[in-house]
Short mmCIF file of C-alpha atoms in Angstrom, two decimals:
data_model
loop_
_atom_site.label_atom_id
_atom_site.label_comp_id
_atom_site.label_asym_id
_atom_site.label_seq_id
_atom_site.Cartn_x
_atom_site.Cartn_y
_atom_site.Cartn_z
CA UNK A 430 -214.86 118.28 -67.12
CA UNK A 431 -212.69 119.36 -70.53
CA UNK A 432 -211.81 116.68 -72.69
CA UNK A 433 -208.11 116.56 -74.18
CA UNK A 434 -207.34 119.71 -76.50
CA UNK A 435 -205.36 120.18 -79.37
CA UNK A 436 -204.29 123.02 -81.25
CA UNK A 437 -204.16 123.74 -83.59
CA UNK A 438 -206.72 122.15 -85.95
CA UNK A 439 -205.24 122.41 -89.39
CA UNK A 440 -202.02 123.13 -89.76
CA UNK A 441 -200.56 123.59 -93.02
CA UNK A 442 -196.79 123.21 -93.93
CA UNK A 443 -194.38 122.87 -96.89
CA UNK A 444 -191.82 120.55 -97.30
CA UNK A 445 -188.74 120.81 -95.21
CA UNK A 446 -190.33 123.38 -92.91
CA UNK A 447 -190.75 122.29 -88.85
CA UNK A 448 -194.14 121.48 -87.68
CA UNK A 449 -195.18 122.06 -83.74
CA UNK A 450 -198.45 120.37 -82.45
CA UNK A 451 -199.82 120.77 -78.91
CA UNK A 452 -202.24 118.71 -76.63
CA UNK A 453 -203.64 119.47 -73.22
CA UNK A 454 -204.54 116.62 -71.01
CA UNK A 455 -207.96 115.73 -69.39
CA UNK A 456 -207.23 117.53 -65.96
CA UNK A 457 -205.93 115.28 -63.71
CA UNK A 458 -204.18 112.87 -66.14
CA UNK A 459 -200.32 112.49 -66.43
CA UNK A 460 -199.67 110.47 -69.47
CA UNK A 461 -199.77 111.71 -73.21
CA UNK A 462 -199.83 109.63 -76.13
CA UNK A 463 -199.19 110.86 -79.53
CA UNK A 464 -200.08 109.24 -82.76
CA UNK A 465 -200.37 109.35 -86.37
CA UNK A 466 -203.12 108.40 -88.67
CA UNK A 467 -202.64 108.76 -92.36
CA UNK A 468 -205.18 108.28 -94.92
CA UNK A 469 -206.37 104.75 -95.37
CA UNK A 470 -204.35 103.55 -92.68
CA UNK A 471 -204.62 102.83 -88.86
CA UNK A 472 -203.46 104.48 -85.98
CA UNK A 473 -199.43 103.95 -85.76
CA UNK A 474 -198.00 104.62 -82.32
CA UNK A 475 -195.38 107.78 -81.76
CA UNK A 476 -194.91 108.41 -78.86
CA UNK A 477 -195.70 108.58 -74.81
CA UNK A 478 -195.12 110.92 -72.04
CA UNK A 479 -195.13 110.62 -68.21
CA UNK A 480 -194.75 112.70 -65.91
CA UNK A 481 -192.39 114.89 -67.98
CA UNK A 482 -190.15 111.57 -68.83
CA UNK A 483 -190.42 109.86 -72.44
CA UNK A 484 -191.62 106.21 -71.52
CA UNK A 485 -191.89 104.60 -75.25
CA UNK A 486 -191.25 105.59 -78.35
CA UNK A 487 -192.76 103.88 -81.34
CA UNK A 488 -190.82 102.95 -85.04
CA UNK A 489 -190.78 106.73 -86.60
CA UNK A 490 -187.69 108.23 -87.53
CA UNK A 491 -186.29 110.25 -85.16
CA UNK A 492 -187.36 113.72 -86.64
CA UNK A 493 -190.32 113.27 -84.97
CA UNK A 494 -189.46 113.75 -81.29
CA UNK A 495 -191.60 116.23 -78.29
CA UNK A 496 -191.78 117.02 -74.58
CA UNK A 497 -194.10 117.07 -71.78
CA UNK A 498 -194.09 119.89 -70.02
CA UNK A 499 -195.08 120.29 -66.13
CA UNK A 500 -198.25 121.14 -66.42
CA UNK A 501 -198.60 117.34 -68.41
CA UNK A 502 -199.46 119.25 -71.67
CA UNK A 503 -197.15 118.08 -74.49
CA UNK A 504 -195.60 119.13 -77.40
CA UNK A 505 -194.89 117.01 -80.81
CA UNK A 506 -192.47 118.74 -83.15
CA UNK A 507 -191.68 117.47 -86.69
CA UNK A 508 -188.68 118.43 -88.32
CA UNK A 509 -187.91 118.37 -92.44
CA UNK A 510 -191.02 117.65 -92.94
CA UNK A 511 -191.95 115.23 -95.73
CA UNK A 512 -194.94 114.97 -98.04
CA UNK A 513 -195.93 111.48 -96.36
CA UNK A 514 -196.38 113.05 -92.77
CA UNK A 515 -199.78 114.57 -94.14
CA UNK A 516 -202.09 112.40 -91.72
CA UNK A 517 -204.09 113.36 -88.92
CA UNK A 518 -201.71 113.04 -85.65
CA UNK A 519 -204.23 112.57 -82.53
CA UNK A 520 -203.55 112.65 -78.96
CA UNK A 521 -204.39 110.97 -76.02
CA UNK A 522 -204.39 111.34 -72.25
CA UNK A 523 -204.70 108.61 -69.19
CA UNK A 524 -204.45 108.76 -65.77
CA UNK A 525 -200.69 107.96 -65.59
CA UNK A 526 -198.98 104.29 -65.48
CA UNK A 527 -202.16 103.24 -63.58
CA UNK A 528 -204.20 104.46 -66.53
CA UNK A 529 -205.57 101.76 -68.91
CA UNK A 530 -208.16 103.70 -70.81
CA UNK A 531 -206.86 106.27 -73.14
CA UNK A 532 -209.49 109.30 -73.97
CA UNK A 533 -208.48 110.79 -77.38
CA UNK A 534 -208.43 114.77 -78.34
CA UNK A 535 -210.42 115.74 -81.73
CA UNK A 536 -206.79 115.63 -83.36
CA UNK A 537 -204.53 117.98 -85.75
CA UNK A 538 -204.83 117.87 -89.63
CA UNK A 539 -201.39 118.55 -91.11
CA UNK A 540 -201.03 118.85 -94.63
CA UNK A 541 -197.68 119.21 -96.09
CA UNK A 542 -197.35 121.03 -99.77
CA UNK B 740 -196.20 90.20 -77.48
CA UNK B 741 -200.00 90.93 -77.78
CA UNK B 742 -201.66 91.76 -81.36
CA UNK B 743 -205.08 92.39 -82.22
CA UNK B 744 -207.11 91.27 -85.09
CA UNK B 745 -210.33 92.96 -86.49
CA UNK B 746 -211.25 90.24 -88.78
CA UNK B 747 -213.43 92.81 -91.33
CA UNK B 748 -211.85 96.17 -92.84
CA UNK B 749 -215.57 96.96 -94.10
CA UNK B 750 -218.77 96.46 -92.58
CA UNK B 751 -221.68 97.42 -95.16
CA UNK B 752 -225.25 97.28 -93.69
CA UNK B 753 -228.51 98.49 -94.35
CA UNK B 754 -230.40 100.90 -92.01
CA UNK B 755 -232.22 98.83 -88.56
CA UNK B 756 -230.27 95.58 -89.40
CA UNK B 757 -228.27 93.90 -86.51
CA UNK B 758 -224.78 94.05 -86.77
CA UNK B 759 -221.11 92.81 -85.44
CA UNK B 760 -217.90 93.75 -85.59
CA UNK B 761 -215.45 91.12 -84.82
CA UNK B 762 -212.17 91.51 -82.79
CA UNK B 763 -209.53 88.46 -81.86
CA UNK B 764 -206.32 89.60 -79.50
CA UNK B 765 -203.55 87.75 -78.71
CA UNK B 766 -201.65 87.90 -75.26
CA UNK B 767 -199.86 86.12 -72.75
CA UNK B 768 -201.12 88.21 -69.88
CA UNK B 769 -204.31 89.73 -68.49
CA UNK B 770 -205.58 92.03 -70.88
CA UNK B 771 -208.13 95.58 -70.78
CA UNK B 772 -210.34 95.54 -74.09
CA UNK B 773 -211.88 98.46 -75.56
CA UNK B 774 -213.79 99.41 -78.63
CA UNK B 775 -213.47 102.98 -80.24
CA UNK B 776 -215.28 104.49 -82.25
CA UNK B 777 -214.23 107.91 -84.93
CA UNK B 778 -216.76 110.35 -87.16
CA UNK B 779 -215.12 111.43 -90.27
CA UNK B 780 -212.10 113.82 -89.51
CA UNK B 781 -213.01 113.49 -85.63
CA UNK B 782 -210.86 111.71 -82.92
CA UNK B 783 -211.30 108.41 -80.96
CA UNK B 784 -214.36 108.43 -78.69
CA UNK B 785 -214.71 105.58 -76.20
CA UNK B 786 -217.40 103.11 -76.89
CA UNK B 787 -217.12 100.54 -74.38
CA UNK B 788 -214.15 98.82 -72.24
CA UNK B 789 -214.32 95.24 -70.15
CA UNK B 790 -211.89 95.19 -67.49
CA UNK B 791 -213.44 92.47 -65.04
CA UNK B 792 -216.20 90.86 -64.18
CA UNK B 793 -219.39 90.27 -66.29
CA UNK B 794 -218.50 89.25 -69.70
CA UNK B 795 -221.24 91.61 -71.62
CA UNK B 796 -220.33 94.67 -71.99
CA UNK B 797 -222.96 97.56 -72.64
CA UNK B 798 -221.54 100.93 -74.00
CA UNK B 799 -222.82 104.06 -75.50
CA UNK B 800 -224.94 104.43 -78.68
CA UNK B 801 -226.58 101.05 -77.89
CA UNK B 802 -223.51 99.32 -78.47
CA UNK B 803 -222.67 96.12 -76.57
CA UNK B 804 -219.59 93.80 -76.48
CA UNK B 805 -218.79 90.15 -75.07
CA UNK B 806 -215.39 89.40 -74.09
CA UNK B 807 -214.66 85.26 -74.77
CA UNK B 808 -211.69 84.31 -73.40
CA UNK B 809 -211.17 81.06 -74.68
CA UNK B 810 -211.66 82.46 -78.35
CA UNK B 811 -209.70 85.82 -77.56
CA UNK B 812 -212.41 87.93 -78.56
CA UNK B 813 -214.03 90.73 -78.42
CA UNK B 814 -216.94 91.30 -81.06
CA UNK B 815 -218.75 94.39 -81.10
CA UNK B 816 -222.73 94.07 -81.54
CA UNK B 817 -225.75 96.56 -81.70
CA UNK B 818 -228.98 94.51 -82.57
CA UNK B 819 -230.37 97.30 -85.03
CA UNK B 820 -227.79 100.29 -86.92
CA UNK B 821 -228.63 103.29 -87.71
CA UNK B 822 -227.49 105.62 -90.46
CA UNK B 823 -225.70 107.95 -88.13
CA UNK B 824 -223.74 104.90 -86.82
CA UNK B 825 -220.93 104.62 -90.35
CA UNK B 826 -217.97 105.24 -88.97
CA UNK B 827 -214.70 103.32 -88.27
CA UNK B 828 -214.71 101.29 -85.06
CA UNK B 829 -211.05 99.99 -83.73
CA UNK B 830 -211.17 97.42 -81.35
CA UNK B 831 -207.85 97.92 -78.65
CA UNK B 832 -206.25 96.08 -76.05
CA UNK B 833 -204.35 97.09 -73.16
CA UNK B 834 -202.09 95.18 -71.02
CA UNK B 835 -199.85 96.29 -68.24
CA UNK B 836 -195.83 96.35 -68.86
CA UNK B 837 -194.86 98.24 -66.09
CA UNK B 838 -196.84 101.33 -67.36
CA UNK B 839 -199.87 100.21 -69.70
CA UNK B 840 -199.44 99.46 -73.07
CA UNK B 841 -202.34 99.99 -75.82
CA UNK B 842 -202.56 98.21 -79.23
CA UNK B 843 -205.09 99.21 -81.83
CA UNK B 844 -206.14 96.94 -84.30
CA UNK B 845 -206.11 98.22 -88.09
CA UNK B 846 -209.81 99.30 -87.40
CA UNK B 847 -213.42 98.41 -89.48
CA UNK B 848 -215.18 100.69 -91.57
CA UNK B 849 -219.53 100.72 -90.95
CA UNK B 850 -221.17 101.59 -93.92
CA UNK B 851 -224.94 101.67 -92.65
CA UNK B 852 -227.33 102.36 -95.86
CA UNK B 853 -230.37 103.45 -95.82
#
């Protein structure tokens, strides 16, 4: 059985320019959890999907926004981007409001110049 | 509201010693516990998660964890490390709010030497 996907691995950005990160959930699995880990610090909660419906949103400003699409694959765009969103923003998939164990994709570097 | 608490941000050890990585929660309600574990510039991989039953918990990697309810914890253990265990472990807790909720704690960084 595939894991969760992202895509893509690195991505690489300059200041002010809009960033657009994608996950694919384990098959099977209809939440989506996005979050962001910067250097040195933990993992801060952004954001999580259900079946196509935003169900939480954690403290980021509100830039940072995305979608879940029907297929439960999701999208995280970040707009203006700033030199402090360089961090490693990982995603996660369970098996919908039922699901207490989230399984976590190999995550997307961004770097922003 | 429910926290957790890893109690160590850095964990140095040498090579075939026992360690244990310590993790206190606070909740009101029933809680799911879980301990994660990430490889340099790799996601979260599951470790181990207690959601009833038998307090000891055995997980991958020969990793084990006891959940202690009247202390709130969760300790990780593994009676002898190995160098390819450094990583950063983060010790999470979910709890049901009409849709599961998961908190991470700030995580603990293994440094086995050889």
């Amino acid at each position: 059985e595939a894991g969760v996907t992202q895509s893509p691995t690195h991505l690489i950005k300059t200041r002010g320019q809009q960033a657009t990160l994608r996950c694919s959930p384990i098959s099977g699995h209809t939440s989506v959890y996005w979050y962001q880990q910067a250097l040195g610090l933990g993992l801060q909660f952004l954001l999580w999907y259900d079946e196509g419906e935003e169900r939480n949103r954690g403290n980021f400003p509100p830039r940072f926004s995305g979608r879940q699409f029907p297929n439960y694959s999701s999208e995280l765009n970040v707009n203006a981007l700033e030199l402090e969103d360089s961090a490693l923003y990982l995603c996660a998939s369970s098996a919908g409001l039922a699901g207490y164990t989230q399984y976590f994709g190999p995550g997307t570097r961004l770097t922003v110049l | 509201a429910q926290s957790v608490t890893q109690l160590d941000s850095q964990v140095p050890v040498f090579e075939e010693a026992p360690v244990e990585l310590r993790c206190n929660y606070s909740s009101s309600v029933s809680v799911y516990l879980f301990w994660y574990v990430q490889y340099p510039n790799q996601g979260l991989q599951l470790l181990l998660k207690y959601l009833s039953g038998s307090t000891l918990v055995k997980g991958i990697n020969g990793f084990e964890a006891e959940f202690n309810k009247s202390q709130t914890s969760f300790h990780l253990r593994k009676p002898s490390v190995h160098i390819s265990d450094t990583a950063e472990y983060f010790c999470a807790v979910s709890v049901n709010t009409g849709g599961f909720k998961t908190i991470f704690g700030a995580g603990t960084r293994l440094f086995v030497k050889a």
